[in-house]
PDB file of C-alpha atoms in Angstrom:
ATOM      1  CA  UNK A   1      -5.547  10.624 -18.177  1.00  0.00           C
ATOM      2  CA  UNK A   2      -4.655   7.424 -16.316  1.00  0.00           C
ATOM      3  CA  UNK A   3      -5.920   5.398 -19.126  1.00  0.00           C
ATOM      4  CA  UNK A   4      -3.732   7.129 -21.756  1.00  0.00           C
ATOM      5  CA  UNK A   5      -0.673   6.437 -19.182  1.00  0.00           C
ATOM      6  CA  UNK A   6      -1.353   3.341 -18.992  1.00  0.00           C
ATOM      7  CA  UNK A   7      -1.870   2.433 -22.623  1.00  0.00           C
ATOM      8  CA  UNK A   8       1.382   4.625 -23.470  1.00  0.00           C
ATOM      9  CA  UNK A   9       3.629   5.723 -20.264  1.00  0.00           C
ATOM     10  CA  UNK A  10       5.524   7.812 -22.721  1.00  0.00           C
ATOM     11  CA  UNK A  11       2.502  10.122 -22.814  1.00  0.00           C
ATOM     12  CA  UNK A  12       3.394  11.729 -19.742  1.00  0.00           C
ATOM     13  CA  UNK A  13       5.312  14.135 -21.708  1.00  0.00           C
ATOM     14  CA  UNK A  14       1.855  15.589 -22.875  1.00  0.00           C
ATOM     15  CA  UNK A  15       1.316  16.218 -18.962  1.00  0.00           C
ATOM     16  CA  UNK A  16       5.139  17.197 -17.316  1.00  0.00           C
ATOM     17  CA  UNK A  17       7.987  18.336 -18.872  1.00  0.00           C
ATOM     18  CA  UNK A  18      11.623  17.976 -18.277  1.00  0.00           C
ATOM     19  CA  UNK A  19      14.079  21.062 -19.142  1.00  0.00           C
ATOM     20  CA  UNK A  20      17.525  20.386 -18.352  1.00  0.00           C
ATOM     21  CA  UNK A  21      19.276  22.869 -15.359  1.00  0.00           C
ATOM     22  CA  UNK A  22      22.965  22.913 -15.836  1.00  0.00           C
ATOM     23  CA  UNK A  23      25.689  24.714 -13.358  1.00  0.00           C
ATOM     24  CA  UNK A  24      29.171  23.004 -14.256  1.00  0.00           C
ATOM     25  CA  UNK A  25      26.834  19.770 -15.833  1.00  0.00           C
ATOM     26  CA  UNK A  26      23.185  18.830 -15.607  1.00  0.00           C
ATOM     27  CA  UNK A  27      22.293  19.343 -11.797  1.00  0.00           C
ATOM     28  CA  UNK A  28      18.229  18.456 -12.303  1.00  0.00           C
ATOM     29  CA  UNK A  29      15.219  18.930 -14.916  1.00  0.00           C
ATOM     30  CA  UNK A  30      13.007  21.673 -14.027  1.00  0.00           C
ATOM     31  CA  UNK A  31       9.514  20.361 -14.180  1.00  0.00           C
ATOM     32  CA  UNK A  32       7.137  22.098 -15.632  1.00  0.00           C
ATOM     33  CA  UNK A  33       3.342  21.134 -17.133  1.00  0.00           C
ATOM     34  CA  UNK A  34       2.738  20.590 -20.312  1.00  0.00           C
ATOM     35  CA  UNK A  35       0.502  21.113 -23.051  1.00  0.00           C
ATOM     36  CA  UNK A  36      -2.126  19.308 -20.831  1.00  0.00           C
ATOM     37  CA  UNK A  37      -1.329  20.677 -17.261  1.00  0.00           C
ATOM     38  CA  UNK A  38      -3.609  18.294 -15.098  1.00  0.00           C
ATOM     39  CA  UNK A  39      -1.183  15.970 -14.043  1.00  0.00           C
ATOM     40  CA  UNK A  40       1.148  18.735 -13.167  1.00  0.00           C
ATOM     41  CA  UNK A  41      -1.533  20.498 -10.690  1.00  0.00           C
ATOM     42  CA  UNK A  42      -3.048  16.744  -9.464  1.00  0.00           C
ATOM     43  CA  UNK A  43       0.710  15.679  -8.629  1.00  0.00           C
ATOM     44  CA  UNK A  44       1.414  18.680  -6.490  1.00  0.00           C
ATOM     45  CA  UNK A  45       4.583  19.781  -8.613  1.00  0.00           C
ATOM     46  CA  UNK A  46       4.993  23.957  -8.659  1.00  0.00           C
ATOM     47  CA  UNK A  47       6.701  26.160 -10.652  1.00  0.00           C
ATOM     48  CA  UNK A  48      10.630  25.814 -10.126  1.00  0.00           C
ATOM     49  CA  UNK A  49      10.373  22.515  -9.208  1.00  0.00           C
ATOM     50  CA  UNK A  50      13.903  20.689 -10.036  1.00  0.00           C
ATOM     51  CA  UNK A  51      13.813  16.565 -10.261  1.00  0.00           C
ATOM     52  CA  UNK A  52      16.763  15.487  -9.280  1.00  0.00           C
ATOM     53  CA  UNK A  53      15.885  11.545  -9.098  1.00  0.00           C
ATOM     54  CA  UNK A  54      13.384   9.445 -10.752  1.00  0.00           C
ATOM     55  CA  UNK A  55      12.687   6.498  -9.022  1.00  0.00           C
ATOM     56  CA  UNK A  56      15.592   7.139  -6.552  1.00  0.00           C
ATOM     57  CA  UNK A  57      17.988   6.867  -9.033  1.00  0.00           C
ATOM     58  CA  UNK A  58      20.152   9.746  -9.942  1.00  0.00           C
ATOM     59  CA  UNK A  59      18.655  12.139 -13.163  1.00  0.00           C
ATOM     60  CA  UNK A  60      22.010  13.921 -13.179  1.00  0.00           C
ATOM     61  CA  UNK A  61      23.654  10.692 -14.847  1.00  0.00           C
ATOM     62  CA  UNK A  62      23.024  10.648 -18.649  1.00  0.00           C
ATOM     63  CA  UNK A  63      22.857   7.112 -18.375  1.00  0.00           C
ATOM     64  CA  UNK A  64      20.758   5.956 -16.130  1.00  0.00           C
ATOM     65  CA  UNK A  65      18.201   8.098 -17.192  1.00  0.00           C
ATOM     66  CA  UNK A  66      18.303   6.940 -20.875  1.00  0.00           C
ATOM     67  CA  UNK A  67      17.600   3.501 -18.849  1.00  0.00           C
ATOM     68  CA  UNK A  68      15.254   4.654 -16.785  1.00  0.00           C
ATOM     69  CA  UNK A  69      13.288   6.132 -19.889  1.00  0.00           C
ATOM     70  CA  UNK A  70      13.322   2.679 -21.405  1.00  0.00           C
ATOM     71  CA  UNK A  71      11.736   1.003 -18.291  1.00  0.00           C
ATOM     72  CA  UNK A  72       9.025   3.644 -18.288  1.00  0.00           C
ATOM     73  CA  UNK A  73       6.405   1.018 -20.270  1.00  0.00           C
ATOM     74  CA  UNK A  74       6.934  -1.390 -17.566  1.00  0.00           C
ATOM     75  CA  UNK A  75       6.323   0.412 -15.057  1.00  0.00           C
ATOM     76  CA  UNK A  76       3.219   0.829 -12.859  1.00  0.00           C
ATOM     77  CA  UNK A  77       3.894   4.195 -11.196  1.00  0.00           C
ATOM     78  CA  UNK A  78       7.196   6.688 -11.131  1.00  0.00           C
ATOM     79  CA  UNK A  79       8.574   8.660  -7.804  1.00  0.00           C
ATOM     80  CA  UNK A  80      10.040  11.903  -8.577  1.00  0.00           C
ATOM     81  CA  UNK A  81      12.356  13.712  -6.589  1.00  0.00           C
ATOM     82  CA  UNK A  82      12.331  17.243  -6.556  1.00  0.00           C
ATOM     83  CA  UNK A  83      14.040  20.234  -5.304  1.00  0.00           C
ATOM     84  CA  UNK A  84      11.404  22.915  -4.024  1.00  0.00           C
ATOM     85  CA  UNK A  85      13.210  26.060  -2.275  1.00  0.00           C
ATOM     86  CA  UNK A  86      16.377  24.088  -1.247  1.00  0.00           C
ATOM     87  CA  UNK A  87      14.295  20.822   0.189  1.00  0.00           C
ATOM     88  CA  UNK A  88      13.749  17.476  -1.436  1.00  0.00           C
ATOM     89  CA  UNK A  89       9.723  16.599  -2.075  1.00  0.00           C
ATOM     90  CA  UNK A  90       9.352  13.343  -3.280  1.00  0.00           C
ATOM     91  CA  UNK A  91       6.424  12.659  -5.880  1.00  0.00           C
ATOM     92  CA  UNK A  92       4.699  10.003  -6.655  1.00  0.00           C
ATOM     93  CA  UNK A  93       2.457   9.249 -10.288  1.00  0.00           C
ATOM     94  CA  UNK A  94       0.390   6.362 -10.348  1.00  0.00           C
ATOM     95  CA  UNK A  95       0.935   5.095 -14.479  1.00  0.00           C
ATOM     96  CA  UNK A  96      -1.956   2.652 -14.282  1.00  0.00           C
TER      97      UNK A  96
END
């Protein structure tokens, strides 16, 4: 798994994925695993998980996530921010 992410970053799709969560606007992405679940269980996400930041910057802004998206090859791991039962859990994922 490491090796693919490092090779491609962009496969951690195949391992997480992001579903938008809107009230009035986008307020997170629930996380769930995906078609490959490993990452998902290694990380320590759960079901109903909600990122709200990636990298400590703000996943509610269409923006900077487009821009965070297109730094994801660069980068050597992500930190994920999630809402789990009304408390932030921060994440970590080690790329390479």
């Amino acid at each position: 798994m490491r090796q693919a992410l490092a090779k491609d970053p962009q496969k951690i799709f195949n391992y997480i994925q992001l579903t938008p969560v809107r009230k009035e606007g986008i307020v997170g992405y629930a996380v769930k695993p995906g078609a490959d679940r490993s990452l998902f269980d290694v990380s320590g996400f759960r079901e109903g998980d909600i990122a709200i930041a990636l990298n400590q910057q703000d996943f509610t802004d269409p923006r900077a996530m487009i821009a965070l998206m297109r730094q994801l090859p660069s980068m050597d791991s992500i930190q994920l921010t999630v809402l789990r039962k009304g408390a932030r859990h921060d994440i970590s994922i080690a790329l390479r």
